[in-house]
Coordinates of C-alpha atoms in Angstrom, one line a residue:
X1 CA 0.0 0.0 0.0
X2 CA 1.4 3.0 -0.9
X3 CA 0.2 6.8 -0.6
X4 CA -0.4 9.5 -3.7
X5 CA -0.1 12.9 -3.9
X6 CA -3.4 13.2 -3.8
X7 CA -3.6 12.0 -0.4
X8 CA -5.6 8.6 -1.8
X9 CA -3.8 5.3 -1.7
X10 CA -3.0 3.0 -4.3
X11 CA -2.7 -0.9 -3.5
X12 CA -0.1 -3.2 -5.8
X13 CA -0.5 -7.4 -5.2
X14 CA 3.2 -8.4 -4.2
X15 CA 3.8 -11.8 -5.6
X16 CA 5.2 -14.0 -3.3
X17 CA 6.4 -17.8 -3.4
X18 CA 6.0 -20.2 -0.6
X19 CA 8.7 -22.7 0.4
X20 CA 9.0 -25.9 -1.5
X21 CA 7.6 -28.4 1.1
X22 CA 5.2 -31.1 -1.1
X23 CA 7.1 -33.9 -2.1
X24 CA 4.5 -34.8 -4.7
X25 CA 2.0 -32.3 -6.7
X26 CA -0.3 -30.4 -5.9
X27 CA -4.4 -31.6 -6.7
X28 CA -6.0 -28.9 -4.6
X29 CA -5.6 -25.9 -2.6
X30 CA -7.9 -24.0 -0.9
X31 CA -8.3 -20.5 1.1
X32 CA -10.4 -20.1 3.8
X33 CA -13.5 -17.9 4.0
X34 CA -12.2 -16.5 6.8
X35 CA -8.8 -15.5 5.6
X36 CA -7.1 -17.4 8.3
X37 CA -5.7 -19.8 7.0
X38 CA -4.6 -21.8 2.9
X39 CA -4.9 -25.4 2.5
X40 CA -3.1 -27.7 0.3
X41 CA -3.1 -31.3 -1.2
X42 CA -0.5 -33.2 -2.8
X43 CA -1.1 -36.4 -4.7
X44 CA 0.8 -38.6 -1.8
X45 CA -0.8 -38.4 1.5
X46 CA -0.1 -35.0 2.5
X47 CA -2.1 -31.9 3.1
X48 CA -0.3 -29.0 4.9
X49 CA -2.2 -25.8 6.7
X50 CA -0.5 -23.1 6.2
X51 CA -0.6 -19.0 6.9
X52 CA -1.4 -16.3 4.5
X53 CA 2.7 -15.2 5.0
X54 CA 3.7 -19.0 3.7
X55 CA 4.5 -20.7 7.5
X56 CA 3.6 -24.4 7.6
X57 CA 0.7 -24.5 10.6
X58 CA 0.4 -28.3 10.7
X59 CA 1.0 -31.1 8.4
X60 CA -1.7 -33.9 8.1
X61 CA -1.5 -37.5 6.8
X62 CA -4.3 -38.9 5.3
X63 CA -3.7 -42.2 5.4
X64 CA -6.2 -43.1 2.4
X65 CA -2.6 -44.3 0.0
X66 CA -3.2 -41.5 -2.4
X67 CA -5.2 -38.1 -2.3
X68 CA -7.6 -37.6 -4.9
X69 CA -9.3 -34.3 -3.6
X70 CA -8.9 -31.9 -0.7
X71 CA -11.2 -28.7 0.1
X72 CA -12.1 -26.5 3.0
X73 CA -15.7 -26.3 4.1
X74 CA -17.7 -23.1 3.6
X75 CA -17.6 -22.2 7.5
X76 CA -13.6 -22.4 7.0
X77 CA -13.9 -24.7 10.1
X78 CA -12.8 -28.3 8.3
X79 CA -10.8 -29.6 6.1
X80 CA -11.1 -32.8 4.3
X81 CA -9.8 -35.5 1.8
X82 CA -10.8 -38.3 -0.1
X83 CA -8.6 -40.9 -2.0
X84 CA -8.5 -44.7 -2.4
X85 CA -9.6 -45.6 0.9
X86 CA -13.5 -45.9 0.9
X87 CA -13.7 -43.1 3.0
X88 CA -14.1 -39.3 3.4
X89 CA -11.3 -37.7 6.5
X90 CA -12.6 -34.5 8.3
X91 CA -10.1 -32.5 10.5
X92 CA -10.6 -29.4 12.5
X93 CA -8.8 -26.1 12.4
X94 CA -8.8 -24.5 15.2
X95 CA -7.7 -20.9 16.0
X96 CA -7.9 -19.3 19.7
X97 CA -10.1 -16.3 20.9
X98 CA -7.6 -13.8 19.3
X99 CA -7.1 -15.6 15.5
X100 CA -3.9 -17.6 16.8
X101 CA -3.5 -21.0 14.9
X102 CA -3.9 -24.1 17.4
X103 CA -3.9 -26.7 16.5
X104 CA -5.5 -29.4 13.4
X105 CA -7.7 -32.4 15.4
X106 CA -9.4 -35.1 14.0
X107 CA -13.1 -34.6 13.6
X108 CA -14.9 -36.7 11.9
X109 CA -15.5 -39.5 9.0
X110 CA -17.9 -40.1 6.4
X111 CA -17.8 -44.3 6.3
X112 CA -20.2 -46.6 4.5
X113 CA -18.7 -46.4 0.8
X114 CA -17.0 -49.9 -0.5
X115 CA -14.6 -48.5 -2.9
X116 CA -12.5 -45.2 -3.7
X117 CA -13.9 -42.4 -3.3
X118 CA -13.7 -40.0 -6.1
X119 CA -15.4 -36.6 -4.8
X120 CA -17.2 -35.2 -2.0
X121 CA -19.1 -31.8 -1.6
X122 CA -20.4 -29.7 1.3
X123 CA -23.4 -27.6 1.7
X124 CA -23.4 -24.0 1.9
X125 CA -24.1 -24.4 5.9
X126 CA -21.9 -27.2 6.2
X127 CA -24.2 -29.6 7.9
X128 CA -24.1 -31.4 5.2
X129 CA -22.0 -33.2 2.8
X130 CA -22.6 -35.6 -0.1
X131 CA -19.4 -38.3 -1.6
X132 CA -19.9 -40.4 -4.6
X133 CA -17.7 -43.4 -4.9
X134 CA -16.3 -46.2 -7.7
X135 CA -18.9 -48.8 -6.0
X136 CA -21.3 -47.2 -8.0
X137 CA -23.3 -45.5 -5.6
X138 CA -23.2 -41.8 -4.4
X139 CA -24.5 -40.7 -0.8
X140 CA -25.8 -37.6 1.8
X141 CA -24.2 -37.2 5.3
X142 CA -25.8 -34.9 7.9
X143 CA -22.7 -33.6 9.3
X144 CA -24.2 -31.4 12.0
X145 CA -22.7 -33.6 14.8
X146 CA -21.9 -33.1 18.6
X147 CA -17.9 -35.0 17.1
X148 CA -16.6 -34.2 20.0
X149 CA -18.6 -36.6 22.4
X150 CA -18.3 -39.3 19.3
X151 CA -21.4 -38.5 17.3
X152 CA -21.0 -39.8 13.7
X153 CA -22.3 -38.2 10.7
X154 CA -25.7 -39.9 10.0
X155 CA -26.2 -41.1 6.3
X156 CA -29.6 -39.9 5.4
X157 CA -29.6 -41.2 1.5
X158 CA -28.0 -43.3 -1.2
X159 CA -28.5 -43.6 -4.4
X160 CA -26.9 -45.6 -7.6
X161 CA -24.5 -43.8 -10.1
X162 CA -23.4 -46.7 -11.9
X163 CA -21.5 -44.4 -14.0
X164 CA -19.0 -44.1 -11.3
X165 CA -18.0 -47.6 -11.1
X166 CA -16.1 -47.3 -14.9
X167 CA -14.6 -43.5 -14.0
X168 CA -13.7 -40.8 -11.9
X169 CA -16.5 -38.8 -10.9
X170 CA -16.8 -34.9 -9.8
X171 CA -19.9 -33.9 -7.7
X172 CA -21.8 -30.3 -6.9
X173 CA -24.1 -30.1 -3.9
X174 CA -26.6 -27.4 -4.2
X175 CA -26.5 -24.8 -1.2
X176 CA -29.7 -26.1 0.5
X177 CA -28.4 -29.9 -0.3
X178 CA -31.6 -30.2 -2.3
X179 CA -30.1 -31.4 -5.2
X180 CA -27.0 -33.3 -6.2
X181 CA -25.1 -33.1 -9.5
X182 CA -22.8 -35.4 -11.3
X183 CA -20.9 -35.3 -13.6
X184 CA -19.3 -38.6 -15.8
X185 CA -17.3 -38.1 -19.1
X186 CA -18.9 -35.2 -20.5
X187 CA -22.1 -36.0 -19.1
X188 CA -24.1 -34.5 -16.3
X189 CA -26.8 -35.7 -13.9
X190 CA -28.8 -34.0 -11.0
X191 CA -30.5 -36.1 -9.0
X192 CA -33.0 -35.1 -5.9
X193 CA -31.8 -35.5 -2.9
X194 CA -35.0 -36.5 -0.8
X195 CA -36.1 -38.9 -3.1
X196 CA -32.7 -40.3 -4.3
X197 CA -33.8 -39.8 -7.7
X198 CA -32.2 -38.6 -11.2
X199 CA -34.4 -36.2 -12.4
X200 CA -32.7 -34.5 -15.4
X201 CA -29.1 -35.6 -17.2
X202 CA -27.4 -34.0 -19.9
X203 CA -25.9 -35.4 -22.4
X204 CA -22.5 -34.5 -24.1
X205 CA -22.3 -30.9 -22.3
X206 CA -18.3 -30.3 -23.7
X207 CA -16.1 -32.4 -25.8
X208 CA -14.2 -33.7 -23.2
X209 CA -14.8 -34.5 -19.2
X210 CA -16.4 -32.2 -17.1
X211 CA -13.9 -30.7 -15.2
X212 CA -15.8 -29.1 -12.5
X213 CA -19.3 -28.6 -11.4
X214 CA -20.1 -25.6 -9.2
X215 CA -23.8 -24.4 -8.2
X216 CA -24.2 -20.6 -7.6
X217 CA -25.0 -19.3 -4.6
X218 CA -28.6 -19.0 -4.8
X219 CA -28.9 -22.6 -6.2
X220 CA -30.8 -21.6 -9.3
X221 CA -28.0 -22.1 -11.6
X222 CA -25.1 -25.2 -12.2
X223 CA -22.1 -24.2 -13.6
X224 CA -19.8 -27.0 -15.3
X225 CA -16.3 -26.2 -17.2
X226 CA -14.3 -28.6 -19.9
X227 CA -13.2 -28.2 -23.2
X228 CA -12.4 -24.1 -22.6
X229 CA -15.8 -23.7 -22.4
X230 CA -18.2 -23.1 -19.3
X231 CA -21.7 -24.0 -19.4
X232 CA -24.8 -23.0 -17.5
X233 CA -27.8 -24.9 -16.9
X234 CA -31.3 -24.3 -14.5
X235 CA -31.6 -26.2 -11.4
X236 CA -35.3 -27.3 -12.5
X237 CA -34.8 -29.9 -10.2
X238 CA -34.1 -27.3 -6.7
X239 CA -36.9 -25.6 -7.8
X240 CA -39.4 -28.6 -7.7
X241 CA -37.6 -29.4 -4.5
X242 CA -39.1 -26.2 -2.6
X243 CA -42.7 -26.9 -3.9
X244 CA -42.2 -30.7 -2.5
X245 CA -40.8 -29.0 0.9
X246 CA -43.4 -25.8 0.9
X247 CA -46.6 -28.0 0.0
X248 CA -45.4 -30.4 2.6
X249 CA -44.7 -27.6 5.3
X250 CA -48.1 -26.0 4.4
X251 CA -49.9 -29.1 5.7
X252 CA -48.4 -28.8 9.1
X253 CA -48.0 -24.7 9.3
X254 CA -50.5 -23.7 12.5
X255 CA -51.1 -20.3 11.7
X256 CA -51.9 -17.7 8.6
X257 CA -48.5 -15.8 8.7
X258 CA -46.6 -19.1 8.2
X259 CA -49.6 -20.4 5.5
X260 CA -48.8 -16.8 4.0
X261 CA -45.0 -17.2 4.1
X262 CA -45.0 -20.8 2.7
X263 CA -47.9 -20.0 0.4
X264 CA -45.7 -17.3 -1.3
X265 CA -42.4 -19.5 -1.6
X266 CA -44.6 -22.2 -3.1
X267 CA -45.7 -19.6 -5.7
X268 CA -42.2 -18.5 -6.6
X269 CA -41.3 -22.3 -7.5
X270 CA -44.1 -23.0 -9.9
X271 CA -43.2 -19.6 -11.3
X272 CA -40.0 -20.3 -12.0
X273 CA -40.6 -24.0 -13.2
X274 CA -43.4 -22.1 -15.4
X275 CA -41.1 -19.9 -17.1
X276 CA -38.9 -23.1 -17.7
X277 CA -41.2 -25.1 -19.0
X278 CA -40.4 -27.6 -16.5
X279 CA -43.7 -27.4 -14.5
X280 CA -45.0 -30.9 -13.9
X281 CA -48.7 -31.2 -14.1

């Protein structure tokens, strides 16, 4: 940061390498929301913590042979890996009252898969998380666990991918956890989450695998990249979800402001399935 003549300030990025401390490369890295903290992955069984300045805060090992993918949760409390273990590993950063780095504890595991895991996801709250994995099946955690008096995450769905059996998979979970997509070769699926059902797939989206999948953060739209080229599709699908949710809440809602409330979000989802021509009838 630097001062002009003017008495205004002007602000130039100062590029700046960290130490050489992977002995294999890099698949993921990560910054926290928070800004307290960068995660990365290397292909071996490492993933090393480390501050914005470039110190190492803690080194963990996986244990899972290879890592396949690494990522920080949305709350910038976790971080976890999946490789060829039949697993998902979830650790806790934790930082003191004043921001100071403590230290990186084991939190929690998402078991149940038979094979490698290729992907996971979290939801937007992180009290949830979805994994799909090579024995052809792809599955919803609730992640909102007391892991510190040895809760587990409880699997509330699974449903068949078979796709993922014959290659690697990546996986978007929409911000509500509504709706799960997946992507295979250049194809892509969303299924409902609820249900465990596919509800729309798209077929040859780019020219070569999907790359990534991202929803945005209203969950209207899905993002996937590949061939230089990003496309955008409607989450039909999340829409459909709130009118199951809203004309299920309705049902049970005990007074007229919450009828109102729900009545008007129900309203809104037909709307928007209207103007897609996705309304079912």
């Amino acid at each position: 940061m630097a001062k002009r003549e003017d008495g205004g300030y002007t602000f130039t990025a100062a590029p700046e390498d960290f130490p050489k401390k992977h002995k294999a490369p890099i698949v993921n890295i990560g910054i926290a929301d928070t800004g307290k903290f960068i995660m990365t992955a290397s292909s071996d069984t490492t993933v090393l913590i480390w501050s914005l300045k470039g110190h190492v805060l803690s080194s963990i090992n996986t244990n899972q042979m290879n890592n396949t993918y690494a990522a920080i949760s949305p709350c910038s409390r976790f971080v976890a890996s999946c490789g060829f273990t039949p697993d998902v590993k979830v650790w806790e950063v934790c930082f003191g009252k004043k921001g100071d780095f403590q230290e990186v504890v084991r939190a929690f595991e998402l078991k149940g898969h038979s094979a490698a895991v290729h992907f996971f996801a979290f939801s937007n709250d992180s009290r949830r998380m979805a994994s799909v994995s090579k024995d052809g099946t792809w599955k919803l955690w609730d992640t909102d666990v007391e892991y510190k008096k040895q809760q587990d995450p409880y699997l509330l769905r699974t449903g068949r991918f078979e796709e993922a059996r014959a290659m690697p998979c990546r996986l978007a979970l929409s911000p509500n956890a509504q709706v799960l997509a997946l992507a295979s070769g250049s194809n892509v699926h969303l299924y409902n989450t609820r249900r465990g059902e596919r509800e729309e797939s798209f077929e040859q989206v780019h020219g070569e695998c999907v790359a990534d999948l991202a929803f945005d953060v209203t969950g209207r739209l899905l993002a996937s990249c590949g061939d230089r080229a990003v496309r955008l599709f409607h989450n039909s699908p999340g829409h459909r979800a709130v009118v199951e949710e809203m004309q299920g809440l309705l049902k049970r809602a005990s007074n007229e402001s919450t009828r109102q409330r729900l009545q008007q979000q129900l309203i809104q989802a037909q709307e928007a399935l209207k103007s897609l021509g996705a309304l079912k009838k």
